[in-house]
Coordinates of C-alpha atoms in Angstrom, one line a residue:
Chain F
M1 CA -17.6 43.2 3.5
K2 CA -15.4 43.7 6.6
R3 CA -17.1 40.9 8.5
K4 CA -16.4 38.5 5.6
H5 CA -12.8 39.5 5.8
V6 CA -12.6 38.6 9.5
I7 CA -14.3 35.2 8.9
G8 CA -11.9 34.5 6.0
F9 CA -8.9 35.3 8.2
V10 CA -10.2 33.1 11.1
I11 CA -10.8 30.2 8.7
G12 CA -7.4 30.6 7.1
A13 CA -5.7 30.7 10.5
L14 CA -7.6 27.5 11.7
R15 CA -6.7 25.7 8.5
F16 CA -3.1 26.7 8.9
L17 CA -3.1 25.3 12.4
V18 CA -4.6 22.0 11.4
V19 CA -2.3 21.6 8.4
I20 CA 0.8 22.4 10.5
S21 CA -0.3 19.9 13.2
I22 CA -0.8 17.1 10.8
C23 CA 2.5 17.8 9.0
Y24 CA 4.1 17.7 12.4
V25 CA 2.7 14.3 13.2
I26 CA 3.9 13.0 9.9
L27 CA 7.3 14.6 10.0
R28 CA 8.2 14.1 13.6
P29 CA 9.3 10.5 13.4
L30 CA 11.4 11.3 10.4
L31 CA 13.0 14.3 12.2
A32 CA 13.6 12.2 15.2
K33 CA 15.4 9.6 13.1
I34 CA 17.5 12.2 11.4
V35 CA 18.5 13.9 14.6
S36 CA 19.3 10.7 16.4
S37 CA 21.4 9.4 13.5
F38 CA 24.0 12.0 14.3
M39 CA 24.2 11.2 18.0
M40 CA 26.8 9.2 19.8
E41 CA 25.6 6.4 22.1
R42 CA 26.0 8.4 25.3
D43 CA 23.7 11.1 24.0
L44 CA 20.9 8.5 24.2
Y45 CA 21.2 8.2 27.9
D46 CA 21.6 11.9 28.5
Q47 CA 18.4 13.3 29.8
T48 CA 19.2 16.8 28.6
V49 CA 19.6 15.8 25.0
K50 CA 16.3 15.9 23.1
W51 CA 16.6 17.3 19.7
I52 CA 20.2 18.6 19.3
P53 CA 23.0 16.0 19.6
R54 CA 25.6 17.0 22.1
N55 CA 28.3 14.8 20.5
F56 CA 27.8 15.2 16.8
T57 CA 29.2 12.3 14.8
W58 CA 29.2 10.7 11.4
E59 CA 30.3 7.4 12.8
N60 CA 26.8 5.8 12.6
Y61 CA 26.6 6.6 8.9
K62 CA 30.1 5.3 8.2
A63 CA 29.3 2.1 10.0
M64 CA 26.0 1.5 8.4
Y65 CA 27.3 2.5 5.0
V66 CA 29.9 -0.3 5.2
H67 CA 27.7 -3.0 6.8
M68 CA 24.7 -2.4 4.6
K69 CA 27.1 -2.9 1.6
Y70 CA 25.5 0.4 0.6
L71 CA 26.7 0.9 -2.9
T72 CA 26.2 -2.6 -4.1
A73 CA 22.9 -3.0 -2.4
L74 CA 21.6 0.3 -3.6
R75 CA 22.6 -0.5 -7.2
N76 CA 20.9 -3.9 -7.0
S77 CA 17.8 -2.5 -5.4
L78 CA 17.4 0.3 -7.9
S79 CA 18.0 -1.8 -11.0
F80 CA 15.8 -4.7 -9.7
S81 CA 13.0 -2.3 -8.8
L82 CA 13.3 -0.5 -12.1
L83 CA 13.1 -3.8 -14.0
I84 CA 10.1 -5.1 -12.1
A85 CA 8.3 -1.8 -12.2
L86 CA 8.8 -1.5 -16.0
L87 CA 7.5 -5.1 -16.5
Q88 CA 4.5 -4.4 -14.2
L89 CA 3.8 -1.2 -16.0
A90 CA 3.9 -2.9 -19.4
S91 CA 1.6 -5.8 -18.5
C92 CA -0.9 -3.8 -16.5
T93 CA -1.2 -1.1 -19.1
L94 CA -1.8 -3.7 -21.8
V95 CA -4.4 -5.5 -19.7
G96 CA -6.0 -2.3 -18.6
Y97 CA -6.3 -1.1 -22.1
G98 CA -7.7 -4.4 -23.3
L99 CA -10.3 -4.3 -20.6
A100 CA -11.3 -0.7 -21.2
R101 CA -11.4 -0.5 -25.0
F102 CA -12.5 -3.9 -26.4
R103 CA -15.9 -5.3 -25.8
F104 CA -15.9 -9.0 -25.4
P105 CA -17.8 -11.4 -23.1
A106 CA -15.0 -12.4 -20.8
A107 CA -13.9 -8.7 -20.1
R108 CA -16.1 -8.4 -17.0
L109 CA -14.9 -11.7 -15.6
I110 CA -11.3 -10.9 -16.2
F111 CA -11.7 -7.5 -14.5
A112 CA -13.4 -9.1 -11.6
L113 CA -10.6 -11.6 -11.3
A114 CA -8.0 -8.8 -11.3
I115 CA -9.9 -7.2 -8.4
F116 CA -10.1 -10.6 -6.7
T117 CA -6.3 -10.9 -6.7
L118 CA -6.2 -7.7 -4.6
I119 CA -8.6 -9.1 -1.9
V120 CA -6.9 -12.4 -1.3
P121 CA -4.2 -12.0 1.4
P122 CA -0.8 -12.9 -0.1
Q123 CA 0.0 -15.4 2.6
I124 CA -2.6 -17.7 1.2
I125 CA -0.7 -18.3 -2.0
I126 CA 2.9 -17.6 -1.1
L127 CA 3.6 -21.0 0.3
P128 CA 2.3 -23.0 -2.8
L129 CA 4.0 -20.4 -5.0
Y130 CA 7.2 -20.9 -3.1
L131 CA 7.0 -24.7 -3.7
N132 CA 6.1 -24.2 -7.4
F133 CA 9.1 -22.0 -7.9
R134 CA 11.3 -24.4 -5.9
Y135 CA 10.2 -27.3 -8.2
F136 CA 9.4 -25.3 -11.3
S137 CA 7.9 -27.3 -14.1
I138 CA 5.7 -26.5 -17.1
P139 CA 3.4 -29.2 -18.4
F140 CA 4.7 -30.7 -21.7
V141 CA 7.7 -28.3 -21.8
L142 CA 9.6 -28.7 -18.6
P143 CA 9.0 -32.1 -17.0
K144 CA 8.8 -32.8 -13.3
P145 CA 10.6 -32.5 -10.8
G146 CA 11.6 -29.3 -12.5
I147 CA 14.2 -26.7 -11.7
N148 CA 14.8 -24.5 -8.7
L149 CA 13.9 -20.9 -9.5
L150 CA 14.3 -19.6 -5.9
D151 CA 17.0 -17.2 -5.2
S152 CA 16.9 -15.8 -8.7
V153 CA 15.1 -12.9 -10.3
W154 CA 12.8 -15.2 -12.3
P155 CA 9.8 -15.5 -9.9
F156 CA 9.5 -11.8 -9.8
V157 CA 9.9 -11.4 -13.5
F158 CA 7.2 -14.0 -14.2
M159 CA 4.8 -12.4 -11.8
A160 CA 5.4 -8.8 -13.0
A161 CA 5.2 -9.7 -16.7
S162 CA 1.9 -11.3 -16.2
G163 CA 0.3 -8.6 -14.0
T164 CA 0.0 -10.8 -11.0
G165 CA 2.7 -9.2 -8.9
F166 CA 2.1 -7.2 -5.7
N167 CA -0.9 -5.0 -5.9
N168 CA -1.0 -5.3 -9.7
G169 CA -4.8 -5.6 -9.6
L170 CA -4.8 -2.0 -8.4
F171 CA -2.6 -1.0 -11.4
I172 CA -4.9 -2.8 -13.8
Y173 CA -7.8 -1.0 -12.2
I174 CA -6.1 2.4 -12.6
M175 CA -5.2 1.9 -16.2
R176 CA -8.6 0.6 -17.1
Q177 CA -10.3 3.6 -15.5
F178 CA -7.9 5.9 -17.3
F179 CA -8.5 4.5 -20.7
K180 CA -12.2 4.3 -20.2
N181 CA -12.3 8.0 -19.7
S182 CA -10.1 9.1 -22.6
P183 CA -11.8 10.1 -25.8
K184 CA -12.4 7.6 -28.6
S185 CA -12.0 9.8 -31.6
L186 CA -8.2 9.6 -31.8
E187 CA -8.4 5.8 -31.9
E188 CA -11.1 5.8 -34.5
A189 CA -9.0 8.1 -36.7
A190 CA -6.1 5.7 -36.3
Y191 CA -8.2 2.7 -37.3
I192 CA -9.5 4.5 -40.3
D193 CA -6.0 5.2 -41.4
G194 CA -5.4 1.5 -41.3
A195 CA -3.4 1.0 -38.1
N196 CA -4.0 -2.2 -36.2
A197 CA -4.9 -2.4 -32.5
M198 CA -1.3 -2.7 -31.3
Q199 CA -0.1 0.2 -33.4
T200 CA -3.0 2.3 -32.2
F201 CA -2.3 1.4 -28.7
L202 CA 1.5 2.2 -28.9
R203 CA 1.5 5.2 -31.1
V204 CA -1.8 6.9 -30.3
M205 CA -3.0 6.0 -26.9
L206 CA 0.2 5.6 -24.9
P207 CA 1.5 9.2 -25.4
G208 CA -1.8 10.5 -24.0
A209 CA -1.6 8.2 -21.0
V210 CA 1.5 9.6 -19.4
P211 CA -0.2 10.8 -16.2
A212 CA -1.5 7.3 -15.4
L213 CA 1.7 5.7 -16.5
V214 CA 3.7 7.9 -14.1
I215 CA 1.4 7.0 -11.1
V216 CA 1.6 3.3 -11.8
F217 CA 5.3 3.3 -12.4
L218 CA 6.0 5.2 -9.2
F219 CA 3.8 3.0 -7.1
A220 CA 5.3 -0.2 -8.6
F221 CA 8.9 1.1 -8.2
V222 CA 8.4 2.3 -4.6
W223 CA 6.6 -0.9 -3.5
Q224 CA 9.2 -3.1 -5.0
Y225 CA 12.0 -1.1 -3.5
N226 CA 10.3 -1.3 -0.1
D227 CA 9.4 -4.9 -0.3
Y228 CA 10.8 -7.3 2.2
F229 CA 8.1 -9.8 2.5
F230 CA 8.3 -11.3 -1.0
T231 CA 12.0 -10.9 -1.7
G232 CA 12.7 -12.3 1.7
M233 CA 10.6 -15.3 0.7
Y234 CA 11.7 -16.1 -2.9
W235 CA 15.1 -14.4 -3.0
P236 CA 16.6 -14.4 0.5
K237 CA 20.1 -14.3 -0.7
A238 CA 19.7 -11.1 -2.8
V239 CA 21.9 -8.2 -1.7
L240 CA 19.1 -5.7 -1.7
L241 CA 18.9 -2.7 0.7
S242 CA 15.8 -4.0 2.4
H243 CA 17.7 -7.1 3.3
T244 CA 21.1 -5.6 4.3
L245 CA 19.3 -3.0 6.4
D246 CA 17.8 -5.8 8.5
T247 CA 21.1 -7.4 9.6
A248 CA 23.6 -4.5 9.3
A249 CA 23.5 -3.5 13.0
Q250 CA 24.1 -7.0 14.1
G251 CA 26.8 -7.4 11.5
Y252 CA 28.6 -4.3 12.9
A253 CA 28.4 -5.7 16.4
H254 CA 29.8 -9.0 15.1
A255 CA 32.6 -7.3 13.3
L256 CA 33.6 -5.5 16.5
G257 CA 33.3 -8.7 18.4
T258 CA 30.9 -7.1 21.0
H259 CA 27.2 -6.9 21.8
F260 CA 25.4 -3.6 21.5
Q261 CA 22.8 -2.2 23.9
G262 CA 19.3 -2.3 22.5
H263 CA 19.3 1.5 22.3
Y264 CA 22.4 1.6 20.3
I265 CA 21.1 -1.0 17.9
S266 CA 18.0 1.2 17.4
L267 CA 20.3 4.2 16.8
L268 CA 22.1 2.3 14.1
N269 CA 18.9 1.0 12.6
N270 CA 17.5 4.6 12.5
T271 CA 20.6 5.7 10.6
G272 CA 20.2 2.7 8.3
M273 CA 16.6 3.7 7.7
I274 CA 17.7 7.2 6.7
L275 CA 20.1 5.7 4.2
F276 CA 17.4 3.4 3.0
I277 CA 14.7 6.0 2.4
L278 CA 17.1 8.7 1.1
P279 CA 16.9 7.5 -2.6
L280 CA 13.1 7.4 -2.4
L281 CA 13.0 10.9 -0.9
I282 CA 15.2 12.2 -3.7
L283 CA 13.0 10.4 -6.3
F284 CA 9.9 11.8 -4.7
G285 CA 11.4 15.3 -4.6
F286 CA 11.9 15.2 -8.3
T287 CA 8.6 13.7 -9.2
Q288 CA 6.2 15.0 -6.5
R289 CA 4.8 17.7 -8.7
Y290 CA 4.2 15.4 -11.5
F291 CA 2.9 12.7 -9.2
I292 CA 0.3 14.9 -7.5
E293 CA -0.8 16.5 -10.8
S294 CA -1.0 13.1 -12.4
V295 CA -3.3 11.9 -9.7
E296 CA -5.7 14.7 -10.5
R297 CA -5.6 14.1 -14.2
T298 CA -5.8 10.3 -14.3
G299 CA -9.3 10.3 -13.0
I300 CA -8.5 7.2 -10.9
V301 CA -12.0 7.4 -9.8
G302 CA -13.7 7.2 -13.1
Chain X
M1 CA -4.0 -5.4 -47.9
K2 CA -5.0 -4.2 -44.5
A3 CA -8.5 -3.5 -45.4
K4 CA -8.8 -7.0 -46.9
R5 CA -7.5 -8.6 -43.8
G6 CA -9.7 -6.6 -41.6
S7 CA -12.8 -7.6 -43.6
R8 CA -12.3 -11.2 -42.9
F9 CA -13.9 -10.9 -39.5
S10 CA -16.8 -8.8 -38.4
L11 CA -16.0 -5.8 -36.3
R12 CA -17.3 -7.5 -33.2
T13 CA -15.2 -10.6 -33.7
R14 CA -12.1 -8.5 -34.3
E15 CA -12.8 -6.6 -31.1
A16 CA -13.1 -9.8 -29.2
I17 CA -9.9 -11.2 -30.6
N18 CA -8.0 -8.0 -29.7
G19 CA -9.5 -8.0 -26.3
H20 CA -8.4 -11.5 -25.6
L21 CA -4.9 -10.8 -27.0
F22 CA -4.4 -7.7 -24.8
T23 CA -5.5 -9.5 -21.7
L24 CA -3.8 -12.7 -22.4
P25 CA -0.7 -12.1 -20.2
F26 CA -2.9 -11.6 -17.2
V27 CA -5.1 -14.6 -18.0
I28 CA -2.0 -16.9 -18.2
G29 CA -0.5 -15.3 -15.1
F30 CA -3.7 -15.6 -13.2
I31 CA -4.2 -19.3 -14.0
A32 CA -0.5 -20.3 -13.4
M33 CA 0.5 -18.0 -10.6
F34 CA -2.8 -17.3 -8.8
L35 CA -5.5 -19.8 -9.4
Y36 CA -3.3 -22.9 -9.3
P37 CA -1.6 -22.0 -6.1
F38 CA -4.9 -20.8 -4.7
I39 CA -6.4 -24.3 -5.2
Q40 CA -3.2 -25.9 -4.0
S41 CA -3.4 -23.9 -0.8
I42 CA -6.8 -25.4 -0.1
M43 CA -5.2 -28.9 -0.4
F44 CA -2.3 -27.8 1.8
S45 CA -4.7 -26.6 4.5
L46 CA -6.3 -30.0 4.5
S47 CA -3.0 -31.9 4.6
E48 CA 0.3 -32.3 6.2
L49 CA 3.3 -31.3 4.0
E50 CA 6.4 -33.4 3.8
I51 CA 9.4 -32.1 1.9
S52 CA 12.0 -34.5 0.7
T53 CA 14.9 -34.2 -1.8
E54 CA 12.9 -35.2 -4.8
G55 CA 9.9 -32.9 -4.2
Y56 CA 7.1 -32.6 -1.7
K57 CA 4.3 -34.9 -0.6
L58 CA 0.9 -34.3 0.9
I59 CA -0.6 -36.4 3.6
W60 CA -4.4 -36.0 3.8
V61 CA -5.5 -35.0 7.3
G62 CA -8.9 -33.6 6.7
L63 CA -10.0 -30.8 8.9
D64 CA -7.4 -31.4 11.6
N65 CA -5.5 -28.3 10.8
Y66 CA -8.5 -26.1 11.1
Y67 CA -9.3 -27.7 14.4
N68 CA -5.8 -27.1 15.5
A69 CA -5.8 -23.4 14.5
L70 CA -9.1 -22.7 16.2
F71 CA -9.1 -24.8 19.3
V72 CA -5.6 -26.0 20.1
N73 CA -3.6 -22.9 19.3
A74 CA -3.9 -20.5 22.1
E75 CA -2.8 -17.4 20.3
Y76 CA -4.6 -17.5 17.0
P77 CA -8.2 -16.9 18.0
R78 CA -7.1 -14.1 20.3
L79 CA -5.1 -12.4 17.6
L80 CA -7.9 -12.8 15.1
A81 CA -10.4 -11.1 17.5
E82 CA -7.9 -8.4 18.3
T83 CA -7.1 -7.7 14.7
A84 CA -10.8 -7.5 13.9
L85 CA -11.5 -5.1 16.8
Q86 CA -8.6 -2.9 15.9
M87 CA -9.8 -2.8 12.3
L88 CA -13.3 -1.8 13.4
R89 CA -11.8 1.0 15.3
D90 CA -9.2 2.3 12.8
V91 CA -11.0 2.1 9.4
P92 CA -13.8 4.6 10.2
L93 CA -11.2 7.0 11.6
I94 CA -9.0 6.6 8.5
L95 CA -12.0 7.3 6.3
V96 CA -13.1 10.4 8.2
F97 CA -9.5 11.7 8.4
S98 CA -8.8 11.1 4.7
F99 CA -12.1 12.7 3.6
F100 CA -11.3 15.7 5.7
A101 CA -7.7 15.9 4.6
A102 CA -8.7 15.7 0.9
I103 CA -11.1 18.5 1.3
L104 CA -8.5 20.5 3.1
L105 CA -5.8 19.9 0.5
N106 CA -8.3 20.7 -2.3
Q107 CA -8.6 24.3 -1.1
R108 CA -6.4 27.1 -2.2
F109 CA -4.0 28.3 0.4
K110 CA -0.3 29.3 0.8
G111 CA 1.9 26.3 1.2
R112 CA -0.6 23.9 -0.3
L113 CA 2.1 22.2 -2.4
F114 CA 4.3 21.6 0.7
A115 CA 1.3 20.2 2.6
R116 CA 0.4 17.8 -0.2
V117 CA 4.0 16.6 -0.4
V118 CA 4.0 15.9 3.3
F119 CA 0.6 14.3 3.3
F120 CA 1.7 11.8 0.6
L121 CA 5.1 11.1 2.2
P122 CA 3.7 8.1 4.2
V123 CA 2.7 6.4 0.9
I124 CA 6.3 6.5 -0.2
L125 CA 7.8 5.6 3.2
A126 CA 5.4 2.9 4.2
A127 CA 8.0 0.1 3.8
D128 CA 7.3 -3.1 5.6
I129 CA 11.0 -3.4 6.5
I130 CA 10.8 0.1 8.2
M131 CA 7.5 -0.7 10.0
R132 CA 9.0 -4.0 11.1
M133 CA 12.1 -2.3 12.6
E134 CA 10.0 0.5 14.1
S135 CA 7.9 -2.0 16.0
A136 CA 11.0 -3.1 17.8
D137 CA 12.6 0.4 18.0
Y138 CA 13.9 1.7 21.2
I139 CA 14.6 5.2 20.0
S140 CA 11.0 6.0 18.9
A141 CA 9.8 4.7 22.2
F142 CA 12.6 6.5 24.0
L143 CA 12.1 9.9 22.2
D144 CA 8.3 9.5 22.6
A145 CA 8.8 9.0 26.3
S146 CA 11.1 11.9 26.7
L147 CA 8.6 14.1 24.8
A148 CA 5.7 12.7 26.6
E149 CA 5.2 16.0 28.5
E150 CA 4.8 17.7 25.2
A151 CA 2.4 14.8 24.6
A152 CA 3.5 14.1 21.1
V153 CA 2.6 10.4 21.6
Q154 CA -1.0 11.4 21.6
G155 CA -0.7 13.3 18.4
T156 CA -1.9 16.8 18.0
L157 CA -4.8 16.6 20.4
G158 CA -2.3 15.9 23.1
T159 CA -0.6 19.2 22.6
I160 CA -3.8 21.0 23.7
F161 CA -5.4 18.5 26.1
S162 CA -4.1 15.8 28.2
R163 CA -6.0 12.6 28.1
G164 CA -7.8 13.4 31.3
Q165 CA -8.9 16.8 30.1
L166 CA -10.1 15.3 26.9
V167 CA -12.2 12.8 28.7
S168 CA -13.7 15.4 31.0
V169 CA -14.5 17.8 28.1
L170 CA -16.2 15.0 26.2
M171 CA -18.1 13.9 29.2
Y172 CA -19.2 17.5 29.8
M173 CA -20.6 17.5 26.3
K174 CA -22.9 14.6 27.5
L175 CA -21.6 12.2 24.9
P176 CA -22.3 8.5 25.5
Q177 CA -19.6 6.7 27.4
Q178 CA -18.8 4.3 24.5
L179 CA -18.3 7.2 22.1
V180 CA -15.9 8.9 24.6
T181 CA -13.8 5.8 25.0
Y182 CA -13.7 5.5 21.2
I183 CA -12.7 9.1 20.6
V184 CA -10.0 8.9 23.3
S185 CA -8.5 5.7 22.1
G186 CA -8.7 7.1 18.5
S187 CA -6.9 10.2 19.5
E188 CA -4.1 8.1 20.8
Q189 CA -3.9 6.4 17.4
I190 CA -3.8 9.7 15.4
A191 CA -0.2 9.2 14.2
T192 CA -0.9 5.7 13.0
I193 CA -4.1 6.8 11.3
I194 CA -2.6 9.7 9.6
R195 CA 0.2 7.6 8.3
S196 CA -2.0 4.9 6.9
S197 CA -4.3 7.4 5.1
G198 CA -2.1 8.4 2.1
V199 CA -3.7 6.4 -0.7
Q200 CA -7.2 7.1 0.6
I201 CA -6.5 10.9 0.5
L202 CA -5.2 10.5 -3.1
I203 CA -8.4 8.7 -4.1
F204 CA -10.7 11.3 -2.4
L205 CA -8.6 14.1 -3.9
A206 CA -8.9 12.7 -7.4
G207 CA -12.7 12.5 -6.8
L208 CA -13.0 16.1 -5.7
Q209 CA -11.1 17.2 -8.7
S210 CA -13.5 15.3 -11.0
I211 CA -16.6 17.1 -9.7
S212 CA -17.7 19.5 -12.4
P213 CA -17.4 23.1 -11.2
S214 CA -20.7 23.9 -13.0
L215 CA -22.6 22.0 -10.3
F216 CA -21.3 24.4 -7.6
E217 CA -22.0 27.5 -9.9
V218 CA -25.6 26.4 -10.3
A219 CA -26.0 25.9 -6.6
K220 CA -24.5 29.3 -5.9
I221 CA -27.0 30.9 -8.3
E222 CA -29.8 29.1 -6.5
G223 CA -28.5 30.6 -3.3
A224 CA -27.1 27.5 -1.6
T225 CA -24.6 28.0 1.2
G226 CA -21.3 26.3 1.5
W227 CA -22.7 23.9 4.0
E228 CA -25.5 22.9 1.7
C229 CA -23.2 22.6 -1.2
F230 CA -21.1 20.2 0.8
W231 CA -24.0 17.9 1.8
M232 CA -25.9 18.2 -1.5
I233 CA -23.0 18.0 -4.0
T234 CA -19.6 17.1 -2.6
F235 CA -20.8 14.3 -0.3
P236 CA -23.1 12.5 -2.7
M237 CA -20.6 12.9 -5.5
L238 CA -17.9 11.3 -3.4
S239 CA -20.0 8.5 -2.0
P240 CA -19.0 5.8 -4.5
L241 CA -15.4 6.6 -3.5
I242 CA -16.3 6.0 0.2
V243 CA -17.1 2.4 -0.7
T244 CA -13.8 2.2 -2.7
N245 CA -11.9 3.6 0.2
I246 CA -13.6 1.4 2.8
V247 CA -12.7 -1.7 0.8
Y248 CA -9.2 -0.5 0.2
S249 CA -8.7 0.4 3.9
I250 CA -10.0 -3.0 5.1
I251 CA -7.8 -4.9 2.7
D252 CA -4.8 -2.7 3.4
F253 CA -5.3 -3.2 7.1
F254 CA -5.7 -7.0 6.9
T255 CA -2.9 -7.7 4.4
I256 CA -0.1 -5.3 5.4
P257 CA 2.9 -7.4 6.4
S258 CA 3.3 -5.5 9.7
N259 CA -0.1 -6.7 10.8
P260 CA 0.6 -8.9 13.8
L261 CA -1.6 -11.7 12.6
V262 CA 0.1 -11.8 9.2
D263 CA 3.4 -12.0 10.9
F264 CA 2.1 -14.7 13.2
I265 CA 1.0 -16.8 10.3
K266 CA 4.3 -16.4 8.5
S267 CA 6.2 -17.3 11.6
N268 CA 4.1 -20.5 11.9
M269 CA 4.8 -21.4 8.3
F270 CA 8.5 -21.9 9.0
G271 CA 8.4 -23.6 12.3
G272 CA 5.9 -23.3 15.0
A273 CA 2.7 -25.1 14.2
G274 CA 3.8 -26.0 10.7
Y275 CA 2.7 -25.5 7.1
G276 CA -0.7 -27.2 7.3
V277 CA -1.9 -25.3 10.3
A278 CA -0.5 -22.0 8.9
M279 CA -2.4 -22.5 5.7
A280 CA -5.6 -23.3 7.7
M281 CA -5.0 -20.1 9.6
S282 CA -4.6 -18.1 6.4
W283 CA -7.8 -19.6 5.0
L284 CA -9.9 -18.9 8.1
Y285 CA -8.5 -15.3 8.0
F286 CA -9.3 -15.0 4.3
V287 CA -12.9 -16.2 4.7
F288 CA -13.2 -13.8 7.6
I289 CA -12.0 -10.9 5.5
A290 CA -14.2 -11.8 2.6
L291 CA -17.4 -12.1 4.7
F292 CA -16.6 -8.8 6.3
L293 CA -16.0 -7.1 3.0
L294 CA -19.2 -8.4 1.5
L295 CA -21.1 -7.3 4.6
T296 CA -19.8 -3.8 4.7
A297 CA -19.8 -3.2 1.0
G298 CA -23.4 -4.6 0.8
L299 CA -24.6 -2.4 3.6
I300 CA -23.0 0.8 2.4
S301 CA -23.4 0.6 -1.3
R302 CA -27.2 0.9 -0.9
K303 CA -26.7 4.4 0.3
V304 CA -24.4 5.3 -2.6
V305 CA -25.3 7.8 -5.3
Y306 CA -24.1 6.6 -8.7
M307 CA -24.0 9.2 -11.5
E308 CA -24.4 6.8 -14.5

């Protein structure tokens, strides 16, 4: 019995060591950013300053707050991400449910196609898509040369609503796996009571699917919020945080009429990154418990 | 009324109709916003693109763009080879790490919740804008350099061993030279690997949770040790997920916008070699990825244990 105790203790200690080291590796860059964001420029060149700023300052935050157009950009980013995430959630849930619960010949093909969209690198289709949105036309409805949909929310809305947005194949996959694993009896009861497929889906199946919905929503929201690649392509003029962050340091230098040292630009960028991820950290802080539990209950793996 | 309407079609027809209706948004979206541009991009890669005020025009050039990408462009073949090698190095490490981390996080210990939150943080924070800025960041480099004595650059291993010590320890263990080089270069990548393992850990963790506890109980009664339980139950039960994770890791590695090759292609699209060549580059890249995926998935899925 005693020997078992010792072994247990040693294993516990080792595990603690490993977990702490991994956490350190993950958190260190974040800590370094937070620390440096409070430093003045001269602290950067001071060899004795490592973790604790000698000249503590809020100036970096003030400057980045102004030049990132923080409030406007944050509001835009949040509402845009919310809209797109909800659309993606709606379309992927519908499609995932359709693939999981109805047997029809094309189901396997459609599922394979959804996975296929994941494998194709986005740069293969972004250029044709860019041109299609630039000269947007629909056969028989909107004749050529069409209208310009770039620099508007529409390209993103169309893609999200049809489940072809960024990584939506993954969401379809998650929803399909989830519905495949949930029991059939509730549905059958609803059908016997005379509900049609849509009613059954909305009133009976959705309430039970909350864990999977949370996962998909969070992923969709976070990826949209973080996105720079696609919004930079189709909506370069949007005042979104991921865009304003990119140019804020240069904008500040321009406003002061000077050039900054590379180190100082990094310092400002780090401060901007803190401001950028802060809303996500808060969101994650509120939802992490739910998020992690959901992952376990969705049975992503089937 | 409802019963009457329902009886018009057989159950099977009704199911098929509903199935098509539910998946209709995706089918439309797939055709209009995936398949059509996908086919267009083949045309683009075989043509030269001219944009004027009233639209765009394609001039057929055949395989010239492909020839340009492969033989005229000095950077592309080199980047392609580099990316492939890097992927071959990183993906196995990501898999091993995420497997190990998932098993760790699945155990009960104090502070597990905190550890889980931290481990998943990279999923939330992996923004391409942040990665893009970080690649040109002086402070990370600067802080790393100033902490080099504490060897944080080399991750956790570095805090115990220096690189030289690590090499000599591994050599002393009589490991083959190539393996030593691999482990050492891997240990320098630890931070990157940990940060790109978030989703994979999630998938493995979900898999671990779905293994029925009764399997372990039976094994215990039969007198199996923890080691045997791991190789006889945990590992085979997770093996389908290993394929999922390999595929995910490869795709993630190849398509992440901070990948230098992706960046290179994008920069060529708007300036540089031009649209046509950029499209040819994308296509070569895609074919390369697809072949690679088929090969790995084919090789590995033979060893997989499926429960159904």
